[in-house]
PDB file of N, CA and C in Angstrom:
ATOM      1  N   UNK A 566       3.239  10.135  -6.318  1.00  0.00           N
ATOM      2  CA  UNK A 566       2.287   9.559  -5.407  1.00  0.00           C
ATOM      3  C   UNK A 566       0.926  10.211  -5.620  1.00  0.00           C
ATOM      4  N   UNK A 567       0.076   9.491  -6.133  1.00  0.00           N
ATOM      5  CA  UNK A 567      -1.216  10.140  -5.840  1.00  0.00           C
ATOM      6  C   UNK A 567      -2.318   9.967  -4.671  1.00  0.00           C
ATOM      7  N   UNK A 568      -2.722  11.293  -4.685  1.00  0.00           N
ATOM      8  CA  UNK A 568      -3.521  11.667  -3.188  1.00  0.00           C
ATOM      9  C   UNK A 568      -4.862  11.416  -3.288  1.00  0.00           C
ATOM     10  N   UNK A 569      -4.956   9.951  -2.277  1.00  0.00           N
ATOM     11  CA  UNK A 569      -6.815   8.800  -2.432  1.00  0.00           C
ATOM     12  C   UNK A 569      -7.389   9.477  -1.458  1.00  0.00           C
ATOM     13  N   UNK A 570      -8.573   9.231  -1.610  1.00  0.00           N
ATOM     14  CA  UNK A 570      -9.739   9.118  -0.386  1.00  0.00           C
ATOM     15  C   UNK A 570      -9.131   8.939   1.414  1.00  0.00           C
ATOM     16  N   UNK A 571      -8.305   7.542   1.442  1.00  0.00           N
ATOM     17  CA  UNK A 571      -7.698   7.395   2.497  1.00  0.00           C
ATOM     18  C   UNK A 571      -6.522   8.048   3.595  1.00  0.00           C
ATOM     19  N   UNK A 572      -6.178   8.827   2.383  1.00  0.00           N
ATOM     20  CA  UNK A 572      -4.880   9.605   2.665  1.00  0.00           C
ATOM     21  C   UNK A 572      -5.751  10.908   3.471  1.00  0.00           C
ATOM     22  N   UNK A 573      -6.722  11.299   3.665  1.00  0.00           N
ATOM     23  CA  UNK A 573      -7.717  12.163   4.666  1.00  0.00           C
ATOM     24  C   UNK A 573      -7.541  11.694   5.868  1.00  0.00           C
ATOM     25  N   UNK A 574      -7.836  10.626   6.125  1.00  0.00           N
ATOM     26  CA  UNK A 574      -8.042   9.700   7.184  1.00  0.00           C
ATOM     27  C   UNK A 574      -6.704   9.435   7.880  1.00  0.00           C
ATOM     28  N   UNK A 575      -5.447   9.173   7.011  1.00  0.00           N
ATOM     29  CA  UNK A 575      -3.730   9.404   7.363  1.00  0.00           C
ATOM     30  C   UNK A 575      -3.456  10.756   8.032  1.00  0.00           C
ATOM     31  N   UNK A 576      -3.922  11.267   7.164  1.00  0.00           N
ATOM     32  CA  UNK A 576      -3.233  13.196   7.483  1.00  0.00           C
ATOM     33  C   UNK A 576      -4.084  13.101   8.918  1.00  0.00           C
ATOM     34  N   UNK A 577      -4.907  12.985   8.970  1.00  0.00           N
ATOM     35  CA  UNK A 577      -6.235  13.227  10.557  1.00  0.00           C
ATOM     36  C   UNK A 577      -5.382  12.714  11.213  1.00  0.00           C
ATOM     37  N   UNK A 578      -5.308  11.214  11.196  1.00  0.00           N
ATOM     38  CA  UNK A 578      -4.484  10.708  12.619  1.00  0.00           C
ATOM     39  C   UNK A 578      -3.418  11.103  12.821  1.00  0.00           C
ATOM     40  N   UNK A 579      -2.700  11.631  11.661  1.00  0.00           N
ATOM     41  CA  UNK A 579      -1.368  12.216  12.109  1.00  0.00           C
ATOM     42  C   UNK A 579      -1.056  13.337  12.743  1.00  0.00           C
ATOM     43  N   UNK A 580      -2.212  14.229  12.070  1.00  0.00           N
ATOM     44  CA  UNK A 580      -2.592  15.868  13.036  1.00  0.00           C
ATOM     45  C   UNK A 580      -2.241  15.242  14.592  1.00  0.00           C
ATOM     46  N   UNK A 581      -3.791  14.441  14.126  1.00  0.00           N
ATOM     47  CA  UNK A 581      -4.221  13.943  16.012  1.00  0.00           C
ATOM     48  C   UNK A 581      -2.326  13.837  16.798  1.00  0.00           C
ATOM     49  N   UNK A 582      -1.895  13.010  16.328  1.00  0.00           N
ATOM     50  CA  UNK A 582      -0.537  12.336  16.631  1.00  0.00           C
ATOM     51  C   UNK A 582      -0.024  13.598  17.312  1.00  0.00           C
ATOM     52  N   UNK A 583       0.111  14.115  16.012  1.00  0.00           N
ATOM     53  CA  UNK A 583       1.624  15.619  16.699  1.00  0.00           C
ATOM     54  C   UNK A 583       0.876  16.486  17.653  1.00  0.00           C
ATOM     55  N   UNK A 584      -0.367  16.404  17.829  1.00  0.00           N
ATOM     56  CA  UNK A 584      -1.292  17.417  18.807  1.00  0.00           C
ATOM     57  C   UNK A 584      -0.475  16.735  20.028  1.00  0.00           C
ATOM     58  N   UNK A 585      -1.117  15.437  19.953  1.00  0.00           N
ATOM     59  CA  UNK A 585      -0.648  14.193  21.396  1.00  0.00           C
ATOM     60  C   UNK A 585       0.692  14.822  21.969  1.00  0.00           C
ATOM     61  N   UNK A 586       2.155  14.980  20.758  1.00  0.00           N
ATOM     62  CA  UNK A 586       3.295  15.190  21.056  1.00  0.00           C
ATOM     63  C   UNK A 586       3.821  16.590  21.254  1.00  0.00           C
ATOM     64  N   UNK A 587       2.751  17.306  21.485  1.00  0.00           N
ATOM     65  CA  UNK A 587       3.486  18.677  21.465  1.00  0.00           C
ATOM     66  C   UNK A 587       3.977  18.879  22.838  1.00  0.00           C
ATOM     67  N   UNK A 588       2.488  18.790  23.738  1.00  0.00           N
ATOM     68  CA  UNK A 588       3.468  18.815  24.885  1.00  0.00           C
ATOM     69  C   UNK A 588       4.463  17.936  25.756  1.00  0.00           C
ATOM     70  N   UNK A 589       5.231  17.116  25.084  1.00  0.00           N
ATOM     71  CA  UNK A 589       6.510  16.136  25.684  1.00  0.00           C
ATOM     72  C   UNK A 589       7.627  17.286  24.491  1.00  0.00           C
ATOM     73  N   UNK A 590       7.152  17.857  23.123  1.00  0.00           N
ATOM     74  CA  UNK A 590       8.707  18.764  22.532  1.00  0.00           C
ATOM     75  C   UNK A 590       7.803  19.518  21.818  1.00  0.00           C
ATOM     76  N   UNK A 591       9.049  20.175  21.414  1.00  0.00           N
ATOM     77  CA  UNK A 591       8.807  21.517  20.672  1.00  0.00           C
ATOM     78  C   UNK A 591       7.566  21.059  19.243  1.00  0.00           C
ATOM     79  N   UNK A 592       6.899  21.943  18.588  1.00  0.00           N
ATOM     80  CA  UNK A 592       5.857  21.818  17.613  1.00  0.00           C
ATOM     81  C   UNK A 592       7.086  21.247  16.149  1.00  0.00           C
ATOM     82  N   UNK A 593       8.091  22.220  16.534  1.00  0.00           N
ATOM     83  CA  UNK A 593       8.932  21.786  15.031  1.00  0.00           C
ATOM     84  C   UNK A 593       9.267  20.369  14.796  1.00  0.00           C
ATOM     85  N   UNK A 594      10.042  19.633  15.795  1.00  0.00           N
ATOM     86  CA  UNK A 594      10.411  18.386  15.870  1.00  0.00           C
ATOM     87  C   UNK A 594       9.208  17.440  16.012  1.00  0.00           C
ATOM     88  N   UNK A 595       7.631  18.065  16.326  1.00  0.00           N
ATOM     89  CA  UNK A 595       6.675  17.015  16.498  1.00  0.00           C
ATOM     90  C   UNK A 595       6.125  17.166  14.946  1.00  0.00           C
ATOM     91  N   UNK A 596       6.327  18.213  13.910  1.00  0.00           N
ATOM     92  CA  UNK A 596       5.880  17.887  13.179  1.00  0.00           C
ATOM     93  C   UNK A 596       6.571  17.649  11.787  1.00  0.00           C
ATOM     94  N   UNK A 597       8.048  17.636  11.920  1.00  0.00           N
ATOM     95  CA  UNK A 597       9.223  16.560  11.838  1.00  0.00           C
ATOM     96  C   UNK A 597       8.616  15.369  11.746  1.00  0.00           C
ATOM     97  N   UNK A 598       8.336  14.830  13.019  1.00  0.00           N
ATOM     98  CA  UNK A 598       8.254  13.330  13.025  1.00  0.00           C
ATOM     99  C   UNK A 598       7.038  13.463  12.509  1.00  0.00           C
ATOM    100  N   UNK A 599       5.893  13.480  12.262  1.00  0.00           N
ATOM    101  CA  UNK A 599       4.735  13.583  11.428  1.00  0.00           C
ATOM    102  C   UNK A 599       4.909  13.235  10.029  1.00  0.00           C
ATOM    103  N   UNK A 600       5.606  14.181   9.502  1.00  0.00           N
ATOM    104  CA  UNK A 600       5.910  14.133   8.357  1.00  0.00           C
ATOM    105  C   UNK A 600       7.200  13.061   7.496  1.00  0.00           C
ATOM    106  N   UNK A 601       7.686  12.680   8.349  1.00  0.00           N
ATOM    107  CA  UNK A 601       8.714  11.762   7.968  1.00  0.00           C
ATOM    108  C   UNK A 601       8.292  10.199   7.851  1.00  0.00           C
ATOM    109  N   UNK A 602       7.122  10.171   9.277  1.00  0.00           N
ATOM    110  CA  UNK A 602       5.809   9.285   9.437  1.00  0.00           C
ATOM    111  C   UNK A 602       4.918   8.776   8.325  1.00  0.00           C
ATOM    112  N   UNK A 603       4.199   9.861   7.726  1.00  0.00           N
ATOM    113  CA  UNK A 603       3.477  10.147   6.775  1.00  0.00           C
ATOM    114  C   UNK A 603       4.600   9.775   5.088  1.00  0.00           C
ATOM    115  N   UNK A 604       5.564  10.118   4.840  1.00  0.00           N
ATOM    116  CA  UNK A 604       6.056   9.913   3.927  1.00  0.00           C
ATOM    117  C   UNK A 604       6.576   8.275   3.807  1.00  0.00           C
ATOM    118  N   UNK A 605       7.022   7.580   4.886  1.00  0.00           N
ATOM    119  CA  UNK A 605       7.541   6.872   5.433  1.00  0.00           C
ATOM    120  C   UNK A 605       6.016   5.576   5.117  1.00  0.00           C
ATOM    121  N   UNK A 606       5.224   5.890   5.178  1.00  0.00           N
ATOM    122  CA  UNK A 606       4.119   5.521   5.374  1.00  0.00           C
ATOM    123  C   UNK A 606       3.543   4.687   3.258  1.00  0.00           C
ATOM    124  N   UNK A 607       3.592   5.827   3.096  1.00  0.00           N
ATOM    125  CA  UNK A 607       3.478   6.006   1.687  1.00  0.00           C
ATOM    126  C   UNK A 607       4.462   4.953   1.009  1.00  0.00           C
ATOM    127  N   UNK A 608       5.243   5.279   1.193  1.00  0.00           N
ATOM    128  CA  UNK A 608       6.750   4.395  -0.033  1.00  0.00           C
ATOM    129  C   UNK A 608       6.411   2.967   0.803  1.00  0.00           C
ATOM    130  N   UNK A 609       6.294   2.731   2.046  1.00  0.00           N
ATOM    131  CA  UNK A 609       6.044   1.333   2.197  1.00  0.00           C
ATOM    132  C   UNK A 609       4.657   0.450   1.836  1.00  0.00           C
ATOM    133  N   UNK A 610       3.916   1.380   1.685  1.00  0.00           N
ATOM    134  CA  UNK A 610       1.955   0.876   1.209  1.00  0.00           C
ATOM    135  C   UNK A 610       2.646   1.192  -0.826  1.00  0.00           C
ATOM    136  N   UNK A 611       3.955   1.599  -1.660  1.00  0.00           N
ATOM    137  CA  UNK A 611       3.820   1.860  -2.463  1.00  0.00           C
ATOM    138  C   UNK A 611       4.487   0.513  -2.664  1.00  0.00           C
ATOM    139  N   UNK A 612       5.320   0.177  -2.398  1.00  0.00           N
ATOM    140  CA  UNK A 612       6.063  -1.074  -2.619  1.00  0.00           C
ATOM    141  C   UNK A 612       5.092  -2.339  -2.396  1.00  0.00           C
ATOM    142  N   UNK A 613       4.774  -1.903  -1.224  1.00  0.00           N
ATOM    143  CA  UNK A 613       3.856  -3.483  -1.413  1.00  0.00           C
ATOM    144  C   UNK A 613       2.909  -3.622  -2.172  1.00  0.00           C
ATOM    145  N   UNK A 614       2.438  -2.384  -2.977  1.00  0.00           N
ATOM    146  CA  UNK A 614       1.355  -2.722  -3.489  1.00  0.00           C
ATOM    147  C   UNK A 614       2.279  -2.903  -5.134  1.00  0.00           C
ATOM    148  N   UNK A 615       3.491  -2.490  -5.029  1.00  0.00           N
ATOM    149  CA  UNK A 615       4.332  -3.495  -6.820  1.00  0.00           C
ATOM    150  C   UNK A 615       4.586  -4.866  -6.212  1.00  0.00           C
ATOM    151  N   UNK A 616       4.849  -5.412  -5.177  1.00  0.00           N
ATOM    152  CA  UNK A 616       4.987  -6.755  -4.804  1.00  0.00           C
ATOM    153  C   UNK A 616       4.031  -7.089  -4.942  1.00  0.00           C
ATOM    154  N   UNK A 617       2.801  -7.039  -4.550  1.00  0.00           N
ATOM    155  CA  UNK A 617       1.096  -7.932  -4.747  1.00  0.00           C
ATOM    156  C   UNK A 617       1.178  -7.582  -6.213  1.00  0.00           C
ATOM    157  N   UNK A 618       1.576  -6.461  -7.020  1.00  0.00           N
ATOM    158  CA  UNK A 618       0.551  -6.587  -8.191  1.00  0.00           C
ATOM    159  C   UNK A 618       2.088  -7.469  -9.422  1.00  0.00           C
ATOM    160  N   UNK A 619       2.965  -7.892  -8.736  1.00  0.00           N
ATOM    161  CA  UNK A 619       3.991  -8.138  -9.603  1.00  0.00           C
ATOM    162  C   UNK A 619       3.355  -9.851  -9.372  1.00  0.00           C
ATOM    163  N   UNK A 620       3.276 -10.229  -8.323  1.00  0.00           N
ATOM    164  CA  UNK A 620       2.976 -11.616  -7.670  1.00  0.00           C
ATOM    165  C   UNK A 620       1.639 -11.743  -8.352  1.00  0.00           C
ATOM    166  N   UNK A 621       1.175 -11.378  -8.537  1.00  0.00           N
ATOM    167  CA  UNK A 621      -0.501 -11.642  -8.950  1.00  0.00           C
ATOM    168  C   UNK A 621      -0.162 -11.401 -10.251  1.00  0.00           C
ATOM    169  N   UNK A 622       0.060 -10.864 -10.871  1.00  0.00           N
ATOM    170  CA  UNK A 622       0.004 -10.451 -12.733  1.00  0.00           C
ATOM    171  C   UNK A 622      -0.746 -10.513 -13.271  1.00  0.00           C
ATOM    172  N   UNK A 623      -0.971 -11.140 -14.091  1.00  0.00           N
ATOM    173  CA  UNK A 623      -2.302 -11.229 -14.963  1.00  0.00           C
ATOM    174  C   UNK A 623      -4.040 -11.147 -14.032  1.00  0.00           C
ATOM    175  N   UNK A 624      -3.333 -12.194 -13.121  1.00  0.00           N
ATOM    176  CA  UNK A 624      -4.456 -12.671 -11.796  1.00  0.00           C
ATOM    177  C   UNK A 624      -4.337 -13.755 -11.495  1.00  0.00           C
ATOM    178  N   UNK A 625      -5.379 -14.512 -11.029  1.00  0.00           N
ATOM    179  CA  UNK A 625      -5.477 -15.713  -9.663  1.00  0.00           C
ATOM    180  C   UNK A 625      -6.170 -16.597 -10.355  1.00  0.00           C
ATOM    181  N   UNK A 626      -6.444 -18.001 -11.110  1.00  0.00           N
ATOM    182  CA  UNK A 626      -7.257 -18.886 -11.107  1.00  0.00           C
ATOM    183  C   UNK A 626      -8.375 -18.590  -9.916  1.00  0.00           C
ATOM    184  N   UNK A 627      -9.471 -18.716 -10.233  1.00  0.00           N
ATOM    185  CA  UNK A 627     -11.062 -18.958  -9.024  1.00  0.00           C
ATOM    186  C   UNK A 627     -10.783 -20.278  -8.911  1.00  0.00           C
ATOM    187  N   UNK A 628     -10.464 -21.454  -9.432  1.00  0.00           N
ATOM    188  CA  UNK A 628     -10.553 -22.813  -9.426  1.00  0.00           C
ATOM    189  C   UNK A 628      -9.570 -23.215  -8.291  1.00  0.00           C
ATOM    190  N   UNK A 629      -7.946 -22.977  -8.711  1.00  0.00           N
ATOM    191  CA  UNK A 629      -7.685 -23.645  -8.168  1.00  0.00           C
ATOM    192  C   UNK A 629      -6.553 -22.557  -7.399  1.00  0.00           C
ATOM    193  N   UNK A 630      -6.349 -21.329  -7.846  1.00  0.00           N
ATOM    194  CA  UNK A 630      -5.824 -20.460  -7.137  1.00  0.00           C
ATOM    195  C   UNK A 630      -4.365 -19.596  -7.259  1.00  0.00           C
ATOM    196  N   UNK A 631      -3.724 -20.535  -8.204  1.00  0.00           N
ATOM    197  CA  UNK A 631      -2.900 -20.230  -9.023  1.00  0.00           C
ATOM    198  C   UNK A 631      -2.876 -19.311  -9.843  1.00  0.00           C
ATOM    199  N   UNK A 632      -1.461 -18.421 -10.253  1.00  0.00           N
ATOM    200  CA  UNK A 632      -1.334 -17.376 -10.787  1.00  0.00           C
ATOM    201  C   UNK A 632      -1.519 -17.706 -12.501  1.00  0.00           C
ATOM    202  N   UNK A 633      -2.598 -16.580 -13.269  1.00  0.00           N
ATOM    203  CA  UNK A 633      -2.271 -17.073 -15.063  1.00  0.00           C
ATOM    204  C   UNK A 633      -1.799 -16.830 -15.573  1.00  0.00           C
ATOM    205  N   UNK A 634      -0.919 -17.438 -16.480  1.00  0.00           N
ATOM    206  CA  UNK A 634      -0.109 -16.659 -17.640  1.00  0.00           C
ATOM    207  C   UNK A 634      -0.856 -16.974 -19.058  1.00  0.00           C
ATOM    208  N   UNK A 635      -0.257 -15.869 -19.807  1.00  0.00           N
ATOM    209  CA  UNK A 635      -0.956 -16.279 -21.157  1.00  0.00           C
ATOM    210  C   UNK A 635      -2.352 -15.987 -21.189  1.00  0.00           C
ATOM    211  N   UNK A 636      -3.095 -15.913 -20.138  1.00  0.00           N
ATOM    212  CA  UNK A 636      -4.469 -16.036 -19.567  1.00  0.00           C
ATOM    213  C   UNK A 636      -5.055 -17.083 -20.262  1.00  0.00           C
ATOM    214  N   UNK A 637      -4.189 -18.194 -19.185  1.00  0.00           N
ATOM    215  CA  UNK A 637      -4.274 -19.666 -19.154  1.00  0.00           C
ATOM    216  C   UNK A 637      -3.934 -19.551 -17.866  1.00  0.00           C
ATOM    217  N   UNK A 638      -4.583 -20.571 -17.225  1.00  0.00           N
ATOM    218  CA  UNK A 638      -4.297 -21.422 -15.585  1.00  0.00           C
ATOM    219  C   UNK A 638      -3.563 -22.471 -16.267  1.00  0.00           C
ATOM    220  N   UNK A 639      -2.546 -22.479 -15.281  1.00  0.00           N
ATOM    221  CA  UNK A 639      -1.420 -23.661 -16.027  1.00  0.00           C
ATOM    222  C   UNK A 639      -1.543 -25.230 -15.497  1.00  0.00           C
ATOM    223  N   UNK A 640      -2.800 -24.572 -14.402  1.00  0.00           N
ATOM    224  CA  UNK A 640      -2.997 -26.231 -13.649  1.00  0.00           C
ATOM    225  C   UNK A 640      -4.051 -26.660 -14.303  1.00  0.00           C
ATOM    226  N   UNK A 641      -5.391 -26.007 -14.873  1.00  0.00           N
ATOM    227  CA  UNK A 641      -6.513 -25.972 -14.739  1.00  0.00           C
ATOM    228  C   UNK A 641      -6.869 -26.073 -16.120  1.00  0.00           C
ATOM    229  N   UNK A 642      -6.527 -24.911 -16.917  1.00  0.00           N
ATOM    230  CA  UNK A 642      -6.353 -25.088 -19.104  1.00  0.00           C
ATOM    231  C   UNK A 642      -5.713 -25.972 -19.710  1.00  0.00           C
ATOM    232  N   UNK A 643      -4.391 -26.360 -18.934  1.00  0.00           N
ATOM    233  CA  UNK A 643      -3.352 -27.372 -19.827  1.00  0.00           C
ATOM    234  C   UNK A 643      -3.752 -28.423 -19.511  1.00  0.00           C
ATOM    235  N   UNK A 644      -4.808 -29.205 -18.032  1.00  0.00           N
ATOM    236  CA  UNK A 644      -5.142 -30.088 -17.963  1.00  0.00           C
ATOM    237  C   UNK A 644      -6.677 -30.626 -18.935  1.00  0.00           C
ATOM    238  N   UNK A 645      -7.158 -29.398 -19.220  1.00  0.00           N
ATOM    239  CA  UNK A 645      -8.564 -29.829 -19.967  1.00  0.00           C
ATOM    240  C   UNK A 645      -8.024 -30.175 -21.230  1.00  0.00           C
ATOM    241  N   UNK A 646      -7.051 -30.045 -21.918  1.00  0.00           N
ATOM    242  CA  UNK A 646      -6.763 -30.221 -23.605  1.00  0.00           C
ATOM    243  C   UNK A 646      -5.900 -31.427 -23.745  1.00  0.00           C
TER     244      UNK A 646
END
């Protein structure tokens, strides 16, 4: 996993988070759930981002919106020839 710009902004709210939960439990179990949060967090923003980039592939036609193969639009190239 590599560590972006955004992942600052994750870790912050999550501090914030376990600060919120300390006093309802103990610091260990609040920062337990933090961290399980935070990891938890990651593998699901990692997957979706192989689902968008598996679904998209090559890329998107601008025309008509469709995915290209070949880098050909299959609606848009095979109809001009």
């Amino acid at each position: 996993m590599k560590f972006e710009r955004r992942d600052i902004l994750l870790i912050a709210g999550f501090l914030l988070f376990m600060i919120g939960l300390i006093p309802f439990m103990a610091p260990v179990y609040a920062a337990l759930i933090v961290i399980v949060m935070y990891f938890g967090i990651k593998v699901y923003v990692g997957k979706k981002r192989q689902s968008i980039q598996k679904d998209v592939g090559e890329g998107i036609c601008l025309e008509c919106g469709s995915r290209i193969f070949n880098k050909k639009c299959p609606n848009c190239d095979y109809s001009k020839e």
